[in-house]
mmCIF file of C-alpha atoms in Angstrom:
data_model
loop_
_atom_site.group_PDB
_atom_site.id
_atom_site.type_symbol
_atom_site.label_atom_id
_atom_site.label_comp_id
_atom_site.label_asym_id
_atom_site.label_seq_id
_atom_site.Cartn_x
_atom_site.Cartn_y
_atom_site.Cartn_z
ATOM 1 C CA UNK S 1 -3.218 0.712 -20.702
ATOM 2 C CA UNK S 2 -1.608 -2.891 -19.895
ATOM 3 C CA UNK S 3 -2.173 -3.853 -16.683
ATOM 4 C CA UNK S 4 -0.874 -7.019 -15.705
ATOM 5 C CA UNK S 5 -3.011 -9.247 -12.958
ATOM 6 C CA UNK S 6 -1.458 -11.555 -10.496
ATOM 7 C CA UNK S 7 -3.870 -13.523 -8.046
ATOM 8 C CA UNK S 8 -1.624 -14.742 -5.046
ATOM 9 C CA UNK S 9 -2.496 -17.277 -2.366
ATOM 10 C CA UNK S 10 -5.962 -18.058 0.382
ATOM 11 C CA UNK S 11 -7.969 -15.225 -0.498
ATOM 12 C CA UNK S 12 -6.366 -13.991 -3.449
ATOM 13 C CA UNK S 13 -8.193 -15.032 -6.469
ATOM 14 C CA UNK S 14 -11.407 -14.251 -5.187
ATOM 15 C CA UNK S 15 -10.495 -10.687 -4.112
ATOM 16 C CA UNK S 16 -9.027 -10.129 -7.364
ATOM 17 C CA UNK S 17 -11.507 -11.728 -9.489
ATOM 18 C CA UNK S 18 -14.286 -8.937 -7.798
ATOM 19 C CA UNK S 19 -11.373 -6.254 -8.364
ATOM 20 C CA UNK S 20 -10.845 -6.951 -11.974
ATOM 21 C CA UNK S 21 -14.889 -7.066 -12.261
ATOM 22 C CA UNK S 22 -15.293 -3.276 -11.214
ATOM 23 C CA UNK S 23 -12.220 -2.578 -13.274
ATOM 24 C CA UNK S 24 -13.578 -4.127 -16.330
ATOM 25 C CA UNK S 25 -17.171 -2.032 -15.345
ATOM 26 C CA UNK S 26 -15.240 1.911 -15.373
ATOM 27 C CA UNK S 27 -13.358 0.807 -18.363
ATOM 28 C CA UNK S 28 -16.756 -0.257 -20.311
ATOM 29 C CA UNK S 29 -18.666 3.235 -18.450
ATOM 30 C CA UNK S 30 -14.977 5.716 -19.408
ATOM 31 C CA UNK S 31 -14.310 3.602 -22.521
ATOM 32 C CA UNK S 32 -10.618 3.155 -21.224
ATOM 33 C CA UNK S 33 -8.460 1.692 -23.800
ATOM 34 C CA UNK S 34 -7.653 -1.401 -21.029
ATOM 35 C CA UNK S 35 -6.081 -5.033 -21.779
ATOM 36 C CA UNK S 36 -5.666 -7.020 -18.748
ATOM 37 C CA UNK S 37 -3.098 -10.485 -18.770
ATOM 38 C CA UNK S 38 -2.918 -13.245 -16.605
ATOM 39 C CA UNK S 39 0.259 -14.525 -15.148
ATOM 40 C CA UNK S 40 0.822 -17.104 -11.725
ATOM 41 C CA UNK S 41 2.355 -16.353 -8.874
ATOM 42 C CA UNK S 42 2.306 -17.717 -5.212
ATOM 43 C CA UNK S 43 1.635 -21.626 -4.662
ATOM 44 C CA UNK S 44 0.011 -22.057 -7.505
ATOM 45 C CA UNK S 45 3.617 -21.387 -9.958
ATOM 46 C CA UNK S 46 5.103 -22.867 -7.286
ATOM 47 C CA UNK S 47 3.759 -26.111 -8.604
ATOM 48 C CA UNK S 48 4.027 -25.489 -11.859
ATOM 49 C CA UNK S 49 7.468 -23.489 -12.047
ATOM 50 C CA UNK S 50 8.981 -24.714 -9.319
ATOM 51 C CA UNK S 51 9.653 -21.204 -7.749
ATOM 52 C CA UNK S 52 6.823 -18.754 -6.851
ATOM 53 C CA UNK S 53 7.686 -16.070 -9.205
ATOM 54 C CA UNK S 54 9.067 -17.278 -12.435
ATOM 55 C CA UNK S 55 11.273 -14.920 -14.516
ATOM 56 C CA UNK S 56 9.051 -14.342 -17.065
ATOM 57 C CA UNK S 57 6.287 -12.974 -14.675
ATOM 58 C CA UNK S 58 9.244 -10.408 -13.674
ATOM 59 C CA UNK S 59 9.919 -9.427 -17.236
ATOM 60 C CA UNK S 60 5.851 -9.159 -17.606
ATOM 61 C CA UNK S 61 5.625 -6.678 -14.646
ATOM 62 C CA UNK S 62 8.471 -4.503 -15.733
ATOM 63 C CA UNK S 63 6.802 -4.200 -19.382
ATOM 64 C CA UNK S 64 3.398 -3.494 -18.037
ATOM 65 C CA UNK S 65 1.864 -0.001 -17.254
ATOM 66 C CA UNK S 66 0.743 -1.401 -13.457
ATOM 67 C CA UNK S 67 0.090 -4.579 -11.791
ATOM 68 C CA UNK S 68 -3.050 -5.682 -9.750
ATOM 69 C CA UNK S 69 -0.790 -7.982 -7.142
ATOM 70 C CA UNK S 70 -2.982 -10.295 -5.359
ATOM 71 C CA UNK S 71 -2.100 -11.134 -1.433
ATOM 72 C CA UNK S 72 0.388 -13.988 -1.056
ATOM 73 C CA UNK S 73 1.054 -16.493 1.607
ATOM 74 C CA UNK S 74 5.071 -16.068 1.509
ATOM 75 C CA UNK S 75 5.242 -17.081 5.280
ATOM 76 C CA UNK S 76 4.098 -20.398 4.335
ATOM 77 C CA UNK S 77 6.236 -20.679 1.409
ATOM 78 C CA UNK S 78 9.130 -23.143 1.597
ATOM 79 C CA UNK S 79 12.765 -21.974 2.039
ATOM 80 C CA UNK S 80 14.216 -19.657 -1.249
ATOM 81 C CA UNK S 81 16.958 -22.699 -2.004
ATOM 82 C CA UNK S 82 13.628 -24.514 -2.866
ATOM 83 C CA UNK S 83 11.670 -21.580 -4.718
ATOM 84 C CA UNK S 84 9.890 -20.191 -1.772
ATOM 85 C CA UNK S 85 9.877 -16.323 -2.584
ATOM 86 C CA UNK S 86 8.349 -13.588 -1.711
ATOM 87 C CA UNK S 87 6.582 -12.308 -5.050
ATOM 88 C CA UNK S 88 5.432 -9.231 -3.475
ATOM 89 C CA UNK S 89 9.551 -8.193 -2.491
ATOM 90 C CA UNK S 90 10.478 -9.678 -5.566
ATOM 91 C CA UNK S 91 8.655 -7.509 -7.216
ATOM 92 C CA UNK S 92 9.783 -4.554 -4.463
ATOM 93 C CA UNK S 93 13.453 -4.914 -5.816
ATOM 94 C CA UNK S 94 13.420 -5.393 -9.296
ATOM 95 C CA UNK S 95 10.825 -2.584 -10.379
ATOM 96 C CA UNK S 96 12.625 -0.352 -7.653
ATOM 97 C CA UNK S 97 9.341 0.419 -6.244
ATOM 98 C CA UNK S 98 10.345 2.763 -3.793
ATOM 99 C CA UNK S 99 7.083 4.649 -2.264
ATOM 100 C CA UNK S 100 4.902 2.685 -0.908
ATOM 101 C CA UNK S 101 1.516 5.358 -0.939
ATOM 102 C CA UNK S 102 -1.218 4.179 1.843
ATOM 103 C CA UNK S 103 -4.331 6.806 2.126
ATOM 104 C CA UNK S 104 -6.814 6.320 5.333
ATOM 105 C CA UNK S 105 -9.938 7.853 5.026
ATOM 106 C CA UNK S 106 -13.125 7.260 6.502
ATOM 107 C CA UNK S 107 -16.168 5.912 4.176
ATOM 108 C CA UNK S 108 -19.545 7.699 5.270
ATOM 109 C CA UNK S 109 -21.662 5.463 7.475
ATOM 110 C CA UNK S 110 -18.760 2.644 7.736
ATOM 111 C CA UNK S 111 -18.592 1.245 11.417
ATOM 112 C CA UNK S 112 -15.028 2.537 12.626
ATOM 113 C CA UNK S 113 -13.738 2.442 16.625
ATOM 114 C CA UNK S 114 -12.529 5.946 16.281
ATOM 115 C CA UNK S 115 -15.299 8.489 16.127
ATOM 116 C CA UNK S 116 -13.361 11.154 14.812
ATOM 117 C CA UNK S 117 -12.913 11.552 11.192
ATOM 118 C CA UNK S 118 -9.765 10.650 9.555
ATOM 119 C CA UNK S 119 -8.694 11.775 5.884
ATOM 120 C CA UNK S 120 -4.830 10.952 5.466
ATOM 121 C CA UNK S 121 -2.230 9.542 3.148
ATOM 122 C CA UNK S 122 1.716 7.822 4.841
ATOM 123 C CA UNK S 123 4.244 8.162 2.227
ATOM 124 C CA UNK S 124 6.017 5.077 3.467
ATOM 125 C CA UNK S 125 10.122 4.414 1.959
ATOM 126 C CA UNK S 126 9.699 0.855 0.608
ATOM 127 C CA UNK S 127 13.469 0.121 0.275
ATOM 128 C CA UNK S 128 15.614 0.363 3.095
ATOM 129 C CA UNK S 129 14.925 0.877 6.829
ATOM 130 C CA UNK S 130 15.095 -2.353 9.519
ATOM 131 C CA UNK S 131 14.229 -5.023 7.411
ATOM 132 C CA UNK S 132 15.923 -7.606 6.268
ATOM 133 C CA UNK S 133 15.160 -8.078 2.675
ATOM 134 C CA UNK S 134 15.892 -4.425 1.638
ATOM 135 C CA UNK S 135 18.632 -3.407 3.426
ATOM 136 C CA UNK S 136 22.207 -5.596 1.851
ATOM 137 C CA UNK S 137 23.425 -6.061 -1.442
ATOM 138 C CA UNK S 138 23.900 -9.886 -0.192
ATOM 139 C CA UNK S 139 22.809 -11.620 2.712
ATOM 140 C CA UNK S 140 20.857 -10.670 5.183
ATOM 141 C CA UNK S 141 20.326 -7.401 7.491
ATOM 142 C CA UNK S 142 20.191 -9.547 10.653
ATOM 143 C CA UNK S 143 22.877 -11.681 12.543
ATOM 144 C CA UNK S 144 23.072 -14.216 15.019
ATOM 145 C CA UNK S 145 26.261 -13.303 16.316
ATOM 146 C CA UNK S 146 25.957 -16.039 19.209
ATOM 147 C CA UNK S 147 23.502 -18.123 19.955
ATOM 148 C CA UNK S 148 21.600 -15.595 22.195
ATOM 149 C CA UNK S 149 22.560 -12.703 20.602
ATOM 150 C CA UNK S 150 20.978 -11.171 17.474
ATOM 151 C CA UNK S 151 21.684 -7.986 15.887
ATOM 152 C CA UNK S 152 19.590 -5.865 13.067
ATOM 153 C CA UNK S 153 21.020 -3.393 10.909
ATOM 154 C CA UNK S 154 19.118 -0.437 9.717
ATOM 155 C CA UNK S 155 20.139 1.530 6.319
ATOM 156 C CA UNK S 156 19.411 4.866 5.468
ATOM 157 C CA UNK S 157 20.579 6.365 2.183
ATOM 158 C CA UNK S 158 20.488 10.530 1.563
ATOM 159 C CA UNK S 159 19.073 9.249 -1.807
ATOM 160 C CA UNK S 160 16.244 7.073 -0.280
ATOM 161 C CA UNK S 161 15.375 9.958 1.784
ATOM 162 C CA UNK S 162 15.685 12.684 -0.787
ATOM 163 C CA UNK S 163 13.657 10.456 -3.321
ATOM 164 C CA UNK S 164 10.784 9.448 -0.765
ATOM 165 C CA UNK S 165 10.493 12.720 0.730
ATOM 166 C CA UNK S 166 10.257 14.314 -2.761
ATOM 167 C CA UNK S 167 7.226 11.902 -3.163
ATOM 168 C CA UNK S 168 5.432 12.782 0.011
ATOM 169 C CA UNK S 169 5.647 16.952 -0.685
ATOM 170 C CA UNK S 170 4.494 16.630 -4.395
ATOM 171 C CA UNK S 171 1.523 14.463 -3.305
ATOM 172 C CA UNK S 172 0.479 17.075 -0.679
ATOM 173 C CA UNK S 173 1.327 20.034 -2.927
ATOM 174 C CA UNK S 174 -1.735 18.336 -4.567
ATOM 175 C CA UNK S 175 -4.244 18.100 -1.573
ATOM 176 C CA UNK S 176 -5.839 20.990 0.454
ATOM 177 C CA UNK S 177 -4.204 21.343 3.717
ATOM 178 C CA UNK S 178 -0.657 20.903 2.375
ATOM 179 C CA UNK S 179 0.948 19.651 4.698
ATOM 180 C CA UNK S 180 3.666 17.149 5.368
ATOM 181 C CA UNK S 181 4.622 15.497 9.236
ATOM 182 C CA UNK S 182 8.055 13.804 9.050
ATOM 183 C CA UNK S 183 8.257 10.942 11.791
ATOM 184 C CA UNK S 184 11.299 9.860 13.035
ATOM 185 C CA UNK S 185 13.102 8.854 16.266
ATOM 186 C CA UNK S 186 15.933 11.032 15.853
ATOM 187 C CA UNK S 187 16.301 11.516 19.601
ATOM 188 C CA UNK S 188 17.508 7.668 19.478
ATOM 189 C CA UNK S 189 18.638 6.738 16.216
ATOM 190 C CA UNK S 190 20.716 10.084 15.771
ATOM 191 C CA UNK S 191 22.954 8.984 12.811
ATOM 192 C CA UNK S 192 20.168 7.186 10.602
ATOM 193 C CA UNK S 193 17.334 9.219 11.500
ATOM 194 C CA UNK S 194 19.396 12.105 11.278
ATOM 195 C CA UNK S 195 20.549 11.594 7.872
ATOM 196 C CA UNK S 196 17.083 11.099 6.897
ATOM 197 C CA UNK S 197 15.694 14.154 8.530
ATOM 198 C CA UNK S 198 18.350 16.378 6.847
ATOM 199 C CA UNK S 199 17.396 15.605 3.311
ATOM 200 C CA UNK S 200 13.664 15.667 3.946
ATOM 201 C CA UNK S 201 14.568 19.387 5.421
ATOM 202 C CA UNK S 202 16.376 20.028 1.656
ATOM 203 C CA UNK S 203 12.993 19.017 -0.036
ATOM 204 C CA UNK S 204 11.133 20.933 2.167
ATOM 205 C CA UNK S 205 12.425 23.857 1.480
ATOM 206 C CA UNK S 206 11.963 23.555 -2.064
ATOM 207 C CA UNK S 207 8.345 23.607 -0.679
ATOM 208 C CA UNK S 208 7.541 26.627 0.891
ATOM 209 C CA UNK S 209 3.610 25.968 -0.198
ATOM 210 C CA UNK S 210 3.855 23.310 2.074
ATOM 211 C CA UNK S 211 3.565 22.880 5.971
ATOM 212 C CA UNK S 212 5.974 20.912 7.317
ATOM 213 C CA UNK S 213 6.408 19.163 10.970
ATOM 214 C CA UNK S 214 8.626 16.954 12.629
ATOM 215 C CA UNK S 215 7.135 14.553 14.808
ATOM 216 C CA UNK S 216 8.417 11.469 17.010
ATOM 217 C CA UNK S 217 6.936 8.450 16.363
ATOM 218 C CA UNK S 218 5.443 7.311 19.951
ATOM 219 C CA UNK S 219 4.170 10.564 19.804
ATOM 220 C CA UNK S 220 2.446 10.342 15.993
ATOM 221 C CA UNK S 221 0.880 7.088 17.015
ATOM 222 C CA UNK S 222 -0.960 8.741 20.071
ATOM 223 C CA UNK S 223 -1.828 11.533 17.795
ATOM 224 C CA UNK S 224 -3.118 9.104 15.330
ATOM 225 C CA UNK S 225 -5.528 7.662 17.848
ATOM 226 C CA UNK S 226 -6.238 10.756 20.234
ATOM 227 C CA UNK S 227 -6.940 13.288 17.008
ATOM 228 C CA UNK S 228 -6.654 12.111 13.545
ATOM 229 C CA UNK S 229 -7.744 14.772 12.026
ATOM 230 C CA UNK S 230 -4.762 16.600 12.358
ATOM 231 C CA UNK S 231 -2.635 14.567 9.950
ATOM 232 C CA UNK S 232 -2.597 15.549 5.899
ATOM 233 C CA UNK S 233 0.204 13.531 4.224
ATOM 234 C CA UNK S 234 2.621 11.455 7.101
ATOM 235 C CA UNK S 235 6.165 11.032 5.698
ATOM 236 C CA UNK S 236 7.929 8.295 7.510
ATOM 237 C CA UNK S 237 10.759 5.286 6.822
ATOM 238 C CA UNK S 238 10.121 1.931 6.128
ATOM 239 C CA UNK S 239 9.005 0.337 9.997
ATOM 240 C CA UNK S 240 7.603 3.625 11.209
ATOM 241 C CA UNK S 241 5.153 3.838 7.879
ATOM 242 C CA UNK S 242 4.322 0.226 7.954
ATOM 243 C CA UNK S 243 3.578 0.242 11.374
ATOM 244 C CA UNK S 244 1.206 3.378 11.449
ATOM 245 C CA UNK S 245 -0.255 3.147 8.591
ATOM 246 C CA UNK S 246 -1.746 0.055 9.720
ATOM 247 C CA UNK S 247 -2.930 2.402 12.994
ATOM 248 C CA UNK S 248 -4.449 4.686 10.879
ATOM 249 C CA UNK S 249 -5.752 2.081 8.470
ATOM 250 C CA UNK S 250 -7.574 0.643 11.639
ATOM 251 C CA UNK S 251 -9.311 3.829 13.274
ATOM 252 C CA UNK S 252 -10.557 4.477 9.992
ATOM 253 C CA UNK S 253 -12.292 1.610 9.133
ATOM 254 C CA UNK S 254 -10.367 -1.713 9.240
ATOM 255 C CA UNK S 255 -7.287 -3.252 7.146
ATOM 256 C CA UNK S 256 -10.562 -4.999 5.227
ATOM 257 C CA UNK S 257 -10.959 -1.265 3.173
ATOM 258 C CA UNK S 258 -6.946 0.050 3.446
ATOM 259 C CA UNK S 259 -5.515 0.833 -0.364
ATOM 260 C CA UNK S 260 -2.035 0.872 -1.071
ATOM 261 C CA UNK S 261 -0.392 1.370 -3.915
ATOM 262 C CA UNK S 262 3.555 1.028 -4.875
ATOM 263 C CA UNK S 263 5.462 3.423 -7.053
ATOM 264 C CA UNK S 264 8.717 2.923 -8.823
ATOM 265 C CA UNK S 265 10.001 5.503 -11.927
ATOM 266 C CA UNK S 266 8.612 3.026 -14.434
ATOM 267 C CA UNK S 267 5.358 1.306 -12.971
ATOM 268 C CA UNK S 268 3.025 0.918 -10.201
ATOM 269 C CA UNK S 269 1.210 -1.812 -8.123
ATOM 270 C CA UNK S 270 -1.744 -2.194 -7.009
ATOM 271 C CA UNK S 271 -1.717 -4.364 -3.690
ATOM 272 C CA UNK S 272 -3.911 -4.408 -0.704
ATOM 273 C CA UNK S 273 -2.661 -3.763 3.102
ATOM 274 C CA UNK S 274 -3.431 -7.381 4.320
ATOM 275 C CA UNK S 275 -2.875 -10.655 4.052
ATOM 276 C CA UNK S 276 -3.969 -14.076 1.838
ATOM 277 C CA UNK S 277 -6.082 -14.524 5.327
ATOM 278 C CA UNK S 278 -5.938 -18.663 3.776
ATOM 279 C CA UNK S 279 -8.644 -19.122 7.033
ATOM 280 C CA UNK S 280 -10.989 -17.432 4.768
ATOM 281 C CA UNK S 281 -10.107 -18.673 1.302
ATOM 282 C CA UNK S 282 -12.846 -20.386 -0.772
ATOM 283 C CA UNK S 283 -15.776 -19.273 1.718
ATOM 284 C CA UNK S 284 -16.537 -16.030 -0.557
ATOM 285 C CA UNK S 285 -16.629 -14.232 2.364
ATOM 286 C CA UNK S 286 -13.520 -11.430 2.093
ATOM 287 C CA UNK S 287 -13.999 -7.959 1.479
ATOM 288 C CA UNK S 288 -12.184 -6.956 -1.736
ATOM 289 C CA UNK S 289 -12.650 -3.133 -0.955
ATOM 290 C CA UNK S 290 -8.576 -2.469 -0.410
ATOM 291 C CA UNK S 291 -7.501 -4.104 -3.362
ATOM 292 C CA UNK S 292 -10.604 -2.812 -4.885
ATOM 293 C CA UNK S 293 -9.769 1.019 -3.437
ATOM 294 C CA UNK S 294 -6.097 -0.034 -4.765
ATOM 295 C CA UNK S 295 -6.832 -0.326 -7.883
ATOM 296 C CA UNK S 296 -8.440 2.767 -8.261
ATOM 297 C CA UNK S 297 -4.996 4.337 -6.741
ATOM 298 C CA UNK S 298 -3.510 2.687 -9.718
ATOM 299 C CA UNK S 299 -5.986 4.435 -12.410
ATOM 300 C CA UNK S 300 -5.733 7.358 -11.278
ATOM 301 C CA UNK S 301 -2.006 7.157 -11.379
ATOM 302 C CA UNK S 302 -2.098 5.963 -14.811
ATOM 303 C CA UNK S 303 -4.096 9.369 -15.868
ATOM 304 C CA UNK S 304 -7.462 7.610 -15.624
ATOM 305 C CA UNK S 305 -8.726 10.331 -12.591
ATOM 306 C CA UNK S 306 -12.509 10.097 -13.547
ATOM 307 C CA UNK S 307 -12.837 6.248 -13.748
ATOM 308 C CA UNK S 308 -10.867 6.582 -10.367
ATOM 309 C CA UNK S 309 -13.044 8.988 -8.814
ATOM 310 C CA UNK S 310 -15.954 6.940 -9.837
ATOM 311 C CA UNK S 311 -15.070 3.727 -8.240
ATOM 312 C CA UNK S 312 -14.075 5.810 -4.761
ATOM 313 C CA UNK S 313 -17.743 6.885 -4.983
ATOM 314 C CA UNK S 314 -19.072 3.458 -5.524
ATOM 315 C CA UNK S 315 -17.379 2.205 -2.676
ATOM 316 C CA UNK S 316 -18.348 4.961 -0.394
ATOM 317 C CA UNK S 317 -22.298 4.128 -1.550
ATOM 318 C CA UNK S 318 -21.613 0.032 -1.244
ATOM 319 C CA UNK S 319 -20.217 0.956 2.290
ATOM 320 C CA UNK S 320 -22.524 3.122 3.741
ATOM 321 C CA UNK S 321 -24.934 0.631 3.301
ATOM 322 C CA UNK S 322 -25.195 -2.992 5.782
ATOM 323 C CA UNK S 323 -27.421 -4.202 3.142
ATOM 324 C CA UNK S 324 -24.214 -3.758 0.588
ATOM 325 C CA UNK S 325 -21.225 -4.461 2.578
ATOM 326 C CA UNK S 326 -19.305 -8.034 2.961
ATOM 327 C CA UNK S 327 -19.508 -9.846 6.370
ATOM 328 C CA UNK S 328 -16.776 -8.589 7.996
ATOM 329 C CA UNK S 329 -18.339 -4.746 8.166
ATOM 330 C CA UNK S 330 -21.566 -6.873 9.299
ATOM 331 C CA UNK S 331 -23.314 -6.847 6.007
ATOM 332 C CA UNK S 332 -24.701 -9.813 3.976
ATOM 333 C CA UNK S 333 -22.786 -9.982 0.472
ATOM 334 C CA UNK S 334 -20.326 -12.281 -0.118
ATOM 335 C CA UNK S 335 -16.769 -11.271 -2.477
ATOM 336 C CA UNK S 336 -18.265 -11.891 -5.260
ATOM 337 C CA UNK S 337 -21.493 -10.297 -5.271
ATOM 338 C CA UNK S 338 -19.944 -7.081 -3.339
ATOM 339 C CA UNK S 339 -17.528 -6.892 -6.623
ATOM 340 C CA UNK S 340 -20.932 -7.206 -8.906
ATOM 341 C CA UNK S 341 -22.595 -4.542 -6.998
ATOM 342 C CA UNK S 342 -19.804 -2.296 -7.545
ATOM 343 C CA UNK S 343 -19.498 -3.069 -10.645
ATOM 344 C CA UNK S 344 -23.323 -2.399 -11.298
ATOM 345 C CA UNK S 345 -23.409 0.653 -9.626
ATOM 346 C CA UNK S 346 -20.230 2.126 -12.061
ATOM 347 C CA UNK S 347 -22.726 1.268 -14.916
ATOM 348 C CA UNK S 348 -26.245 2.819 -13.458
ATOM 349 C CA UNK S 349 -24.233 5.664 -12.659
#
C-alpha cells in the first residue's frame, strides 16, 4: 500500500504530521503492509521548483495507491505564468478525480449547534459544474464581456452525471437506509440540470434497492438545518455539493472534524474540507480530525476496513472527551498531542 504524503501550506504540515502519526499507529496494531513518501507541494516547491506542483510530484500521485493532500494556500499563490497553481485542482484534473465523497456525522458528546443527529454522506461531481477551472478545455469558464458585465458558464456532461450518480447509488446500496436525494434546480437551470437529472433517473433505475428523491436545493439546505436526519446519501453537482456539504459539515460538528475524500478510476485522496487557516500555522493549535477522519476514508477504500473502523472509533473516544479534544472544540491538546493520543489509543486498543 503506497501512499504518497503531501503537506501543503499554514497549517498543513502540522495537521499532516498528527495524520500520518495515527496512520503509522493502525498500520503497526493491523500490520498493514504501508510505505509512506514524501514529496513538496504548495510554497514550499514553490521555492524550490519554481512552480507549486512540480511534474514529478504529478507522476508520483498517479503511481501511488492514494495520497494524504495537505491544505494549501492557492489564493495566496502568485499568478500560474509565475508557478502559482493550485496543487489540489492540479491534482483534480490529471488523476480525473471525479467524486468528491464528504460524510457528516455526528461524534458522541461533540459540541454541535444542531441538536438533532445527523449521519450523512454528499456525493459531490468534482469536474464540471460553475467553476471555472473544470469546466473548458482552454481558458476560462468566466468572461468579462464589458467592463461591467461578467458571464459564467456552467457544463454538464450525460457522462459526468451518469458516472457521479453511479457513485452515489453504489455507496448507498452499501448503507442501511438506502437511499439517494438528487438536488438540483431544474425549475431554473432546465437544460443543464435537466440533462443531469435524466441520467441520474437511468442509474436509478438500475437501483430498485434504492430510494430515490428529487429535491431542490433551497429546499435541501432548509431540510439540512430544520431535520437532518432525514438525509442518507445527497447526490448533487459540483456548487450545490460544495456548498451543502459544508452546511451539513457545520450542524454536525464543525469544518474542524469534516472528511473528504476524492475518487478517480485509478486512485484516491485524502484531503480535508478546510483551509491552510495560515492565522493558525505554527501555534500547534489545529484540529487534525478531518484530515485525520480522511484518511481513514482512504483505508478503507484501499480494502483496509478494520484499521479504518478503528481510527473512526478513536476519534469518536478523543472527541467525546474536553479533556482530549484540540482548542477549537474547547479542549486543551494541541495538534500534536491530539495526533499522539489517537495514535495511543489505536495501540491500547
Amino acid at each position: 500500500m503506497d501512499l504518497l504524503v503531501l503537506e501543503g501550506d499554514g497549517i498543513g504540515p502540522e495537521i499532516t504530521a498528527a495524520t500520518v502519526a495515527v496512520i503509522e499507529a493502525a498500520a503497526r496494531r493491523f500490520d498493514l503492509p504501508l510505505r509512506m513518501t514524501r514529496a513538496e507541494i504548495g510554497f514550499a516547491a514553490l521555492e524550490r521548483s519554481g512552480t507549486t506542483i512540480p511534474p514529478a510530484v504529478i507522476a508520483a500521485a498517479r503511481a501511488a495507491d492514494g495520497v494524504i493532500l495537505g491544505p494549501v494556500s492557492h489564493n495566496a499563490y502568485p499568478p500560474v505564468a509565475e508557478g502559482g497553481l493550485n496543487p489540489s485542482g492540479v491534482l483534480r484534473r490529471e488523476l480525473e478525480l471525479y467524486a468528491n465523497i464528504r460524510p457528516a456525522r455526528s461524534r458522541p458528546g461533540t459540541p454541535r449547534p444542531v441538536a438533532a443527529e445527523t449521519d450523512l454522506v454528499i456525493v459531490r461531481e468534482n469536474l464540471e459544474g460553475f467553476y471555472a477551472d473544470r469546466n473548458m478545455a482552454s481558458g476560462s469558464g468566466e468572461v468579462l464581456v464589458e467592463p461591467d458585465v461578467a458571464i459564467a458558464m456552467r457544463k454538464i456532461t450525460a457522462r459526468g452525471s451518469a458516472r457521479i450518480a453511479e457513485a452515489a447509488f453504489a455507496l448507498a446500496a452499501q448503507r442501511p437506509r438506502k437511499c439517494v436525494t438528487t438536488i438540483h434546480k431544474a425549475n431554473v437551470l432546465r437544460i443543464s440540470d435537466g440533462l443531469f437529472l435524466s441520467e441520474v433517473r437511468k442509474v436509478a433505475a438500475r437501483y430498485p434497492q434504492v430510494t430515490h428523491e428529487e429535491l431542490l436545493v433551497d429546499a435541501a439546505a432548509a431540510h439540512l438545518v430544520r431535520n437532518p436526519a432525514r438525509f442518507d446519501v445527497v447526490l448533487a453537482t459540483n456548487m450545490f455539493g460544495d456548498i451543502l456539504s459544508d452546511l451539513a459539515s457545520e450542524i454536525s460538528g464543525g469544518l474542524g472534524l469534516a472528511a473528504s475524500l476524492n475518487l478517480g478510476v485509478g486512485t484516491a485522496v485524502a484531503q480535508a474540507q478546510h483551509g491552510s487557516a495560515p492565522d493558525l500555522a505554527g501555534q500547534d493549535r489545529a484540529n487534525p480530525a478531518s484530515l485525520v477522519g480522511s484518511a481513514a476514508m482512504l483505508l478503507r477504500h484501499l480494502g483496509a476496513a478494520q484499521a479504518a473502523r478503528a481510527i473512526d472509533d478513536a476519534l469518536d473516544r478523543a472527541l467525546s472527551s474536553p479533556e482530549t479534544r484540540t482548542p477549537d472544540l474547547g479542549g486543551a491538546l494541541g495538534t500534536a498531542a491530539f495526533g499522539a493520543r489517537l495514535a495511543a489509543m489505536l495501540q491500547e486498543a
